[in-house]
Each structure stands twice: as structure tokens, then as C-alpha cells.
Amino acid sequence: SQTIHQWPATLVQPVGSPLSLECTVEGTSNPNLYWYRQAAGRGLQLLFYSVGIGQISSEVPQNLSASRPQDRQFILSSKKLLLSDSGFYLCAWRDGRLSNTGELFFGEGSRLTVL
Amino acid sequence: AQSVTQLDSQVPVFEEAPVELRCNYSSSVSVYLFWYVQYPNQGLQLLLKYLSGSTLVKGINGFEAEFNKSQTSFHLRKPSVHISDTAEYFCAVTSLSGGSNYKLTFGKGTLLTVNP
């Protein structure tokens, strides 16, 4: 069966510090991968998605970047965090072979607090 | 472009009462629709989905939803809720056109609180 792991689960960082959140998927190959951010009262905002190694699409211009160095690894990064980067970050995957269900499977999330 | 509106940000109900969480969507093409549930400090879990066929969709934990194309709605219902149903519920839509990326667009969520 497929599983998705995110870490760290919680993170407290000072303003201006770097960030690295990691997500890995097991039990599948060539998944589509997604990073969402959840802020209170705002629902889920799609930040980045990737359909393959090295292929990153950005949905919202911002202080963050994403990379996919391996097929089942997706990393969210920042060089200098802002207060507004605080939130709950969710990684998700879907089967890239399925052309039409659109169902996403989510990780447990990483809560980032920037002070 | 597609969008989702969840009409209620919070819904308080008593245990064993029925509940309906409302969702309306906007899209110029055919869509797939989803309901996800999120328990505190956890990821999202799929409750149910509508892809095609019967407009009444049954999901996990006794939830069901009805797709109404004319009203562009996909309301979630449960005839009798439990304390354990307390969570945030998200409606999501993806369109059938475009590439294979199938990005989901989420509503802002409805916090369901079940009181004893």
C-alpha cells in the first residue's frame, strides 16, 4: 500500500531563517506531488505541484520554493522566512497514471511557526 | 477557472441530530467533486467523491452527498452525528479539462462541532 510521510511535524523558526520541509511517498512510482498551505480561515492554498523529477510548477509567487530531487521526494524550502509564512503545510500525492479521478492523498502535515 | 464556496464556516449541532454542510461550486466545464475531513493537527482524509453516475454518493463514517448539476451544489449530509464527527470538512473540485495535473481547488472549510 502507498504511504506518505512529512517531517518535521512541528517547527518553530525565527524570521529570516531558512526552511526545509520534506515529503516522501512510498509504494508508488511517478506520483504527482503537491504542496498546500493551510492558514486559519483560508482553506487550502496550492503552492507547488510536480508531475516528475525536476518539474515544478508554482501557483503563487512568494517566499517559498520547491524541489523534486527524486521521484518520490518533494521538498519545500525558503532562504529567509517571513512571519506570513506561518501555517500548516500539507504534502499530497496522486497516482500519475490515473488520468481522471483527481483524488489526492495527504500527509499528516507540518506546522510552521515563524517568530 | 473553478471555485468552491462553503456557505457555513461553522456548524454546531447536538449529538444524534442530522447535519448538512453546504457546498457550491463554479466551473465552466464538467467537474469531479470531493469531500475531505480534517481532524485537529492532522492531514486530510477523503470522505467521498463524485466522478459520474448516481448523483447520490455514499462515503465513510455514514456520510453521503448529493450532486446537483442545475444548482451546482454538492452538499454533505449525515442523518445522525456523533461526538467523533467533530472536525473540519472541506469541499473540493477539479475540472475534467486541461492537462493531467488535476489540481484540486478547495473551499475554506466548515468546522462541524458536535455537542453532547
PDB file of C-alpha atoms in Angstrom:
ATOM      1  CA  SER A   1       0.000   0.000   0.000  1.00  0.00           C
ATOM      2  CA  GLN A   2       1.018   3.578  -0.512  1.00  0.00           C
ATOM      3  CA  THR A   3       2.101   5.847   2.313  1.00  0.00           C
ATOM      4  CA  ILE A   4       3.184   9.451   2.556  1.00  0.00           C
ATOM      5  CA  HIS A   5       5.447  10.915   5.188  1.00  0.00           C
ATOM      6  CA  GLN A   6       6.131  14.513   6.099  1.00  0.00           C
ATOM      7  CA  TRP A   7       8.681  15.946   8.501  1.00  0.00           C
ATOM      8  CA  PRO A   8       9.198  17.678  10.727  1.00  0.00           C
ATOM      9  CA  ALA A   9       5.717  17.613  12.224  1.00  0.00           C
ATOM     10  CA  THR A  10       6.245  20.921  14.011  1.00  0.00           C
ATOM     11  CA  LEU A  11       8.798  23.646  13.557  1.00  0.00           C
ATOM     12  CA  VAL A  12       9.412  26.989  15.251  1.00  0.00           C
ATOM     13  CA  GLN A  13      11.763  29.258  13.357  1.00  0.00           C
ATOM     14  CA  PRO A  14      12.881  32.890  13.702  1.00  0.00           C
ATOM     15  CA  VAL A  15      12.193  35.409  10.974  1.00  0.00           C
ATOM     16  CA  GLY A  16      14.946  35.376   8.378  1.00  0.00           C
ATOM     17  CA  SER A  17      15.997  31.777   8.989  1.00  0.00           C
ATOM     18  CA  PRO A  18      15.916  29.088   6.275  1.00  0.00           C
ATOM     19  CA  LEU A  19      13.297  26.371   5.928  1.00  0.00           C
ATOM     20  CA  SER A  20      13.256  22.837   4.643  1.00  0.00           C
ATOM     21  CA  LEU A  21      10.179  20.607   4.809  1.00  0.00           C
ATOM     22  CA  GLU A  22      10.426  17.160   3.339  1.00  0.00           C
ATOM     23  CA  CYS A  23       7.835  14.794   1.951  1.00  0.00           C
ATOM     24  CA  THR A  24       8.291  11.259   0.668  1.00  0.00           C
ATOM     25  CA  VAL A  25       5.859   8.808  -0.842  1.00  0.00           C
ATOM     26  CA  GLU A  26       6.247   5.053  -0.701  1.00  0.00           C
ATOM     27  CA  GLY A  27       4.588   2.254  -2.607  1.00  0.00           C
ATOM     28  CA  THR A  28       4.062   4.050  -5.910  1.00  0.00           C
ATOM     29  CA  SER A  29       6.118   5.411  -8.767  1.00  0.00           C
ATOM     30  CA  ASN A  30       5.942   8.646 -10.730  1.00  0.00           C
ATOM     31  CA  PRO A  31       3.331  10.243  -8.488  1.00  0.00           C
ATOM     32  CA  ASN A  32       2.084  13.776  -8.954  1.00  0.00           C
ATOM     33  CA  LEU A  33       3.147  15.693  -5.863  1.00  0.00           C
ATOM     34  CA  TYR A  34       1.658  18.799  -4.270  1.00  0.00           C
ATOM     35  CA  TRP A  35       2.393  21.288  -1.501  1.00  0.00           C
ATOM     36  CA  TYR A  36      -0.557  23.070   0.081  1.00  0.00           C
ATOM     37  CA  ARG A  37      -0.583  25.664   2.835  1.00  0.00           C
ATOM     38  CA  GLN A  38      -3.442  25.977   5.271  1.00  0.00           C
ATOM     39  CA  ALA A  39      -3.924  29.214   7.166  1.00  0.00           C
ATOM     40  CA  ALA A  40      -6.741  29.768   9.631  1.00  0.00           C
ATOM     41  CA  GLY A  41      -9.994  30.611   7.889  1.00  0.00           C
ATOM     42  CA  ARG A  42      -8.449  30.466   4.433  1.00  0.00           C
ATOM     43  CA  GLY A  43      -8.812  26.878   3.432  1.00  0.00           C
ATOM     44  CA  LEU A  44      -6.077  25.185   1.469  1.00  0.00           C
ATOM     45  CA  GLN A  45      -3.879  27.137  -0.904  1.00  0.00           C
ATOM     46  CA  LEU A  46      -1.960  25.230  -3.567  1.00  0.00           C
ATOM     47  CA  LEU A  47       1.665  26.339  -3.527  1.00  0.00           C
ATOM     48  CA  PHE A  48       3.502  23.967  -5.875  1.00  0.00           C
ATOM     49  CA  TYR A  49       2.919  20.816  -7.827  1.00  0.00           C
ATOM     50  CA  SER A  50       5.183  18.445  -9.695  1.00  0.00           C
ATOM     51  CA  VAL A  51       4.494  15.828 -12.352  1.00  0.00           C
ATOM     52  CA  GLY A  52       8.039  14.463 -12.460  1.00  0.00           C
ATOM     53  CA  ILE A  53      11.624  14.768 -11.253  1.00  0.00           C
ATOM     54  CA  GLY A  54      12.851  18.316 -11.590  1.00  0.00           C
ATOM     55  CA  GLN A  55       9.476  19.563 -12.845  1.00  0.00           C
ATOM     56  CA  ILE A  56       7.976  22.176 -10.548  1.00  0.00           C
ATOM     57  CA  SER A  57       5.019  24.437 -11.166  1.00  0.00           C
ATOM     58  CA  SER A  58       4.390  27.372  -8.878  1.00  0.00           C
ATOM     59  CA  GLU A  59       0.883  28.533  -8.227  1.00  0.00           C
ATOM     60  CA  VAL A  60       1.555  31.553  -6.060  1.00  0.00           C
ATOM     61  CA  PRO A  61       4.578  33.857  -6.243  1.00  0.00           C
ATOM     62  CA  GLN A  62       6.043  34.045  -2.768  1.00  0.00           C
ATOM     63  CA  ASN A  63       8.950  33.495  -0.475  1.00  0.00           C
ATOM     64  CA  LEU A  64       8.992  29.736  -0.958  1.00  0.00           C
ATOM     65  CA  SER A  65      10.436  27.305  -3.461  1.00  0.00           C
ATOM     66  CA  ALA A  66      10.060  23.591  -4.109  1.00  0.00           C
ATOM     67  CA  SER A  67      12.278  20.878  -5.498  1.00  0.00           C
ATOM     68  CA  ARG A  68      11.870  17.264  -6.528  1.00  0.00           C
ATOM     69  CA  PRO A  69      15.299  15.665  -6.498  1.00  0.00           C
ATOM     70  CA  GLN A  70      13.942  12.118  -6.639  1.00  0.00           C
ATOM     71  CA  ASP A  71      10.778  10.529  -7.985  1.00  0.00           C
ATOM     72  CA  ARG A  72       9.096  10.196  -4.621  1.00  0.00           C
ATOM     73  CA  GLN A  73      10.635  13.119  -2.736  1.00  0.00           C
ATOM     74  CA  PHE A  74       9.266  16.635  -2.611  1.00  0.00           C
ATOM     75  CA  ILE A  75      10.942  19.431  -0.646  1.00  0.00           C
ATOM     76  CA  LEU A  76       9.597  22.831   0.315  1.00  0.00           C
ATOM     77  CA  SER A  77      12.227  25.464   1.075  1.00  0.00           C
ATOM     78  CA  SER A  78      12.808  29.069   1.913  1.00  0.00           C
ATOM     79  CA  LYS A  79      16.030  31.035   2.217  1.00  0.00           C
ATOM     80  CA  LYS A  80      14.570  33.615   4.606  1.00  0.00           C
ATOM     81  CA  LEU A  81      11.309  33.056   6.417  1.00  0.00           C
ATOM     82  CA  LEU A  82       8.709  35.765   6.902  1.00  0.00           C
ATOM     83  CA  LEU A  83       6.102  35.992   9.632  1.00  0.00           C
ATOM     84  CA  SER A  84       3.460  35.416   6.966  1.00  0.00           C
ATOM     85  CA  ASP A  85       4.970  32.008   6.189  1.00  0.00           C
ATOM     86  CA  SER A  86       3.493  30.597   9.381  1.00  0.00           C
ATOM     87  CA  GLY A  87       0.896  27.933   8.745  1.00  0.00           C
ATOM     88  CA  PHE A  88       0.142  24.278   8.350  1.00  0.00           C
ATOM     89  CA  TYR A  89       1.840  22.774   5.313  1.00  0.00           C
ATOM     90  CA  LEU A  90       0.416  19.703   3.688  1.00  0.00           C
ATOM     91  CA  CYS A  91       2.052  17.468   1.148  1.00  0.00           C
ATOM     92  CA  ALA A  92      -0.160  15.354  -1.098  1.00  0.00           C
ATOM     93  CA  TRP A  93       0.185  12.871  -3.927  1.00  0.00           C
ATOM     94  CA  ARG A  94      -1.962  11.351  -6.609  1.00  0.00           C
ATOM     95  CA  ASP A  95      -1.354   8.470  -8.957  1.00  0.00           C
ATOM     96  CA  GLY A  96       0.121   9.964 -12.106  1.00  0.00           C
ATOM     97  CA  ARG A  97      -1.143   7.019 -14.165  1.00  0.00           C
ATOM     98  CA  LEU A  98      -4.764   7.804 -13.418  1.00  0.00           C
ATOM     99  CA  SER A  99      -5.887  10.420 -15.838  1.00  0.00           C
ATOM    100  CA  ASN A 100      -9.222  11.349 -14.430  1.00  0.00           C
ATOM    101  CA  THR A 101     -10.005  10.775 -10.759  1.00  0.00           C
ATOM    102  CA  GLY A 102      -8.083  13.703  -9.335  1.00  0.00           C
ATOM    103  CA  GLU A 103      -8.138  12.234  -5.838  1.00  0.00           C
ATOM    104  CA  LEU A 104      -5.317  13.425  -3.595  1.00  0.00           C
ATOM    105  CA  PHE A 105      -3.848  11.599  -0.624  1.00  0.00           C
ATOM    106  CA  PHE A 106      -2.456  13.832   2.104  1.00  0.00           C
ATOM    107  CA  GLY A 107       0.358  13.588   4.590  1.00  0.00           C
ATOM    108  CA  GLU A 108      -0.060  14.434   8.255  1.00  0.00           C
ATOM    109  CA  GLY A 109       1.142  17.989   7.831  1.00  0.00           C
ATOM    110  CA  SER A 110       3.931  20.195   9.174  1.00  0.00           C
ATOM    111  CA  ARG A 111       3.053  23.093  11.434  1.00  0.00           C
ATOM    112  CA  LEU A 112       5.415  26.020  10.982  1.00  0.00           C
ATOM    113  CA  THR A 113       5.501  28.949  13.382  1.00  0.00           C
ATOM    114  CA  VAL A 114       7.688  31.874  12.458  1.00  0.00           C
ATOM    115  CA  LEU A 115       8.528  34.207  15.356  1.00  0.00           C
TER     116      LEU A 115
ATOM    117  CA  ALA B   1     -11.369  28.787 -13.639  1.00  0.00           C
ATOM    118  CA  GLN B   2     -13.082  26.845 -10.906  1.00  0.00           C
ATOM    119  CA  SER B   3     -14.070  27.835  -7.401  1.00  0.00           C
ATOM    120  CA  VAL B   4     -15.754  26.385  -4.346  1.00  0.00           C
ATOM    121  CA  THR B   5     -17.919  28.139  -1.782  1.00  0.00           C
ATOM    122  CA  GLN B   6     -18.697  26.552   1.531  1.00  0.00           C
ATOM    123  CA  LEU B   7     -21.577  28.574   2.809  1.00  0.00           C
ATOM    124  CA  ASP B   8     -21.081  27.983   6.530  1.00  0.00           C
ATOM    125  CA  SER B   9     -17.771  28.460   8.282  1.00  0.00           C
ATOM    126  CA  GLN B  10     -19.080  26.840  11.470  1.00  0.00           C
ATOM    127  CA  VAL B  11     -21.935  24.432  12.153  1.00  0.00           C
ATOM    128  CA  PRO B  12     -22.737  23.489  15.759  1.00  0.00           C
ATOM    129  CA  VAL B  13     -25.115  20.585  16.298  1.00  0.00           C
ATOM    130  CA  PHE B  14     -26.147  18.255  19.077  1.00  0.00           C
ATOM    131  CA  GLU B  15     -25.214  14.607  19.114  1.00  0.00           C
ATOM    132  CA  GLU B  16     -27.584  12.337  17.148  1.00  0.00           C
ATOM    133  CA  ALA B  17     -29.026  15.289  15.214  1.00  0.00           C
ATOM    134  CA  PRO B  18     -28.876  15.382  11.399  1.00  0.00           C
ATOM    135  CA  VAL B  19     -26.444  17.727   9.704  1.00  0.00           C
ATOM    136  CA  GLU B  20     -25.963  19.233   6.268  1.00  0.00           C
ATOM    137  CA  LEU B  21     -22.791  21.007   5.210  1.00  0.00           C
ATOM    138  CA  ARG B  22     -23.302  23.089   2.126  1.00  0.00           C
ATOM    139  CA  CYS B  23     -21.002  23.377  -0.866  1.00  0.00           C
ATOM    140  CA  ASN B  24     -21.473  25.218  -4.127  1.00  0.00           C
ATOM    141  CA  TYR B  25     -19.009  25.218  -6.990  1.00  0.00           C
ATOM    142  CA  SER B  26     -18.373  27.195 -10.100  1.00  0.00           C
ATOM    143  CA  SER B  27     -16.848  25.810 -13.251  1.00  0.00           C
ATOM    144  CA  SER B  28     -17.327  26.258 -16.968  1.00  0.00           C
ATOM    145  CA  VAL B  29     -16.676  22.566 -17.640  1.00  0.00           C
ATOM    146  CA  SER B  30     -17.617  19.243 -16.116  1.00  0.00           C
ATOM    147  CA  VAL B  31     -16.129  18.537 -12.727  1.00  0.00           C
ATOM    148  CA  TYR B  32     -15.260  15.934 -10.182  1.00  0.00           C
ATOM    149  CA  LEU B  33     -16.244  16.750  -6.606  1.00  0.00           C
ATOM    150  CA  PHE B  34     -14.826  15.651  -3.275  1.00  0.00           C
ATOM    151  CA  TRP B  35     -15.395  15.993   0.438  1.00  0.00           C
ATOM    152  CA  TYR B  36     -12.462  15.685   2.795  1.00  0.00           C
ATOM    153  CA  VAL B  37     -12.386  15.641   6.606  1.00  0.00           C
ATOM    154  CA  GLN B  38      -9.591  17.004   8.768  1.00  0.00           C
ATOM    155  CA  TYR B  39      -9.237  16.182  12.453  1.00  0.00           C
ATOM    156  CA  PRO B  40      -7.154  18.582  14.586  1.00  0.00           C
ATOM    157  CA  ASN B  41      -3.497  18.735  13.610  1.00  0.00           C
ATOM    158  CA  GLN B  42      -3.856  16.010  11.029  1.00  0.00           C
ATOM    159  CA  GLY B  43      -3.883  15.762   7.268  1.00  0.00           C
ATOM    160  CA  LEU B  44      -6.995  15.472   5.148  1.00  0.00           C
ATOM    161  CA  GLN B  45      -8.851  12.217   4.668  1.00  0.00           C
ATOM    162  CA  LEU B  46     -11.195  11.549   1.773  1.00  0.00           C
ATOM    163  CA  LEU B  47     -14.826  11.108   2.823  1.00  0.00           C
ATOM    164  CA  LEU B  48     -16.391  10.606  -0.586  1.00  0.00           C
ATOM    165  CA  LYS B  49     -16.166  11.638  -4.202  1.00  0.00           C
ATOM    166  CA  TYR B  50     -18.426  12.154  -7.185  1.00  0.00           C
ATOM    167  CA  LEU B  51     -16.991  11.231 -10.565  1.00  0.00           C
ATOM    168  CA  SER B  52     -20.037  10.221 -12.598  1.00  0.00           C
ATOM    169  CA  GLY B  53     -23.188   8.106 -12.445  1.00  0.00           C
ATOM    170  CA  SER B  54     -25.562   8.223  -9.498  1.00  0.00           C
ATOM    171  CA  THR B  55     -25.839  11.689  -8.055  1.00  0.00           C
ATOM    172  CA  LEU B  56     -26.118  10.327  -4.510  1.00  0.00           C
ATOM    173  CA  VAL B  57     -22.720   9.313  -3.253  1.00  0.00           C
ATOM    174  CA  LYS B  58     -22.114   7.383  -0.063  1.00  0.00           C
ATOM    175  CA  GLY B  59     -18.864   7.705   1.830  1.00  0.00           C
ATOM    176  CA  ILE B  60     -17.181   6.613   5.001  1.00  0.00           C
ATOM    177  CA  ASN B  61     -18.463   7.169   8.538  1.00  0.00           C
ATOM    178  CA  GLY B  62     -22.107   7.285   7.405  1.00  0.00           C
ATOM    179  CA  PHE B  63     -21.764  10.450   5.315  1.00  0.00           C
ATOM    180  CA  GLU B  64     -23.367  10.965   1.944  1.00  0.00           C
ATOM    181  CA  ALA B  65     -23.530  13.789  -0.579  1.00  0.00           C
ATOM    182  CA  GLU B  66     -25.750  14.650  -3.490  1.00  0.00           C
ATOM    183  CA  PHE B  67     -24.523  16.184  -6.713  1.00  0.00           C
ATOM    184  CA  ASN B  68     -26.958  18.699  -8.167  1.00  0.00           C
ATOM    185  CA  LYS B  69     -25.759  19.954 -11.517  1.00  0.00           C
ATOM    186  CA  SER B  70     -28.517  22.510 -12.028  1.00  0.00           C
ATOM    187  CA  GLN B  71     -27.796  24.109  -8.671  1.00  0.00           C
ATOM    188  CA  THR B  72     -24.038  23.490  -8.902  1.00  0.00           C
ATOM    189  CA  SER B  73     -24.101  22.066  -5.409  1.00  0.00           C
ATOM    190  CA  PHE B  74     -22.603  19.101  -3.600  1.00  0.00           C
ATOM    191  CA  HIS B  75     -23.978  19.192  -0.058  1.00  0.00           C
ATOM    192  CA  LEU B  76     -22.748  16.741   2.563  1.00  0.00           C
ATOM    193  CA  ARG B  77     -25.224  15.075   4.919  1.00  0.00           C
ATOM    194  CA  LYS B  78     -25.347  12.702   7.827  1.00  0.00           C
ATOM    195  CA  PRO B  79     -28.625  11.609   9.434  1.00  0.00           C
ATOM    196  CA  SER B  80     -27.219  11.277  12.952  1.00  0.00           C
ATOM    197  CA  VAL B  81     -23.899  12.709  14.066  1.00  0.00           C
ATOM    198  CA  HIS B  82     -21.549  11.559  16.797  1.00  0.00           C
ATOM    199  CA  ILE B  83     -19.141  13.461  19.004  1.00  0.00           C
ATOM    200  CA  SER B  84     -16.333  11.898  16.984  1.00  0.00           C
ATOM    201  CA  ASP B  85     -17.563  13.682  13.840  1.00  0.00           C
ATOM    202  CA  THR B  86     -16.275  16.961  15.248  1.00  0.00           C
ATOM    203  CA  ALA B  87     -13.765  18.089  12.635  1.00  0.00           C
ATOM    204  CA  GLU B  88     -13.278  20.470   9.741  1.00  0.00           C
ATOM    205  CA  TYR B  89     -14.798  19.480   6.423  1.00  0.00           C
ATOM    206  CA  PHE B  90     -13.561  20.626   3.040  1.00  0.00           C
ATOM    207  CA  CYS B  91     -15.322  20.523  -0.280  1.00  0.00           C
ATOM    208  CA  ALA B  92     -13.083  20.365  -3.351  1.00  0.00           C
ATOM    209  CA  VAL B  93     -13.473  20.434  -7.118  1.00  0.00           C
ATOM    210  CA  THR B  94     -11.332  19.576 -10.084  1.00  0.00           C
ATOM    211  CA  SER B  95     -12.244  20.108 -13.709  1.00  0.00           C
ATOM    212  CA  LEU B  96     -12.148  17.457 -16.376  1.00  0.00           C
ATOM    213  CA  SER B  97     -10.415  19.633 -18.916  1.00  0.00           C
ATOM    214  CA  GLY B  98      -6.807  20.616 -19.090  1.00  0.00           C
ATOM    215  CA  GLY B  99      -3.735  18.512 -18.525  1.00  0.00           C
ATOM    216  CA  SER B 100      -3.239  15.571 -16.255  1.00  0.00           C
ATOM    217  CA  ASN B 101      -2.267  17.658 -13.280  1.00  0.00           C
ATOM    218  CA  TYR B 102      -5.811  17.751 -11.955  1.00  0.00           C
ATOM    219  CA  LYS B 103      -5.327  20.365  -9.317  1.00  0.00           C
ATOM    220  CA  LEU B 104      -7.929  20.357  -6.601  1.00  0.00           C
ATOM    221  CA  THR B 105      -9.491  23.639  -5.603  1.00  0.00           C
ATOM    222  CA  PHE B 106     -10.700  23.648  -2.020  1.00  0.00           C
ATOM    223  CA  GLY B 107     -13.327  25.603  -0.190  1.00  0.00           C
ATOM    224  CA  LYS B 108     -12.437  27.417   3.028  1.00  0.00           C
ATOM    225  CA  GLY B 109     -13.821  24.650   5.176  1.00  0.00           C
ATOM    226  CA  THR B 110     -16.701  24.154   7.584  1.00  0.00           C
ATOM    227  CA  LEU B 111     -15.985  23.432  11.210  1.00  0.00           C
ATOM    228  CA  LEU B 112     -18.526  20.918  12.475  1.00  0.00           C
ATOM    229  CA  THR B 113     -18.826  20.843  16.252  1.00  0.00           C
ATOM    230  CA  VAL B 114     -20.958  18.104  17.761  1.00  0.00           C
ATOM    231  CA  ASN B 115     -22.073  18.829  21.306  1.00  0.00           C
ATOM    232  CA  PRO B 116     -23.361  16.291  23.833  1.00  0.00           C
TER     233      PRO B 116
END
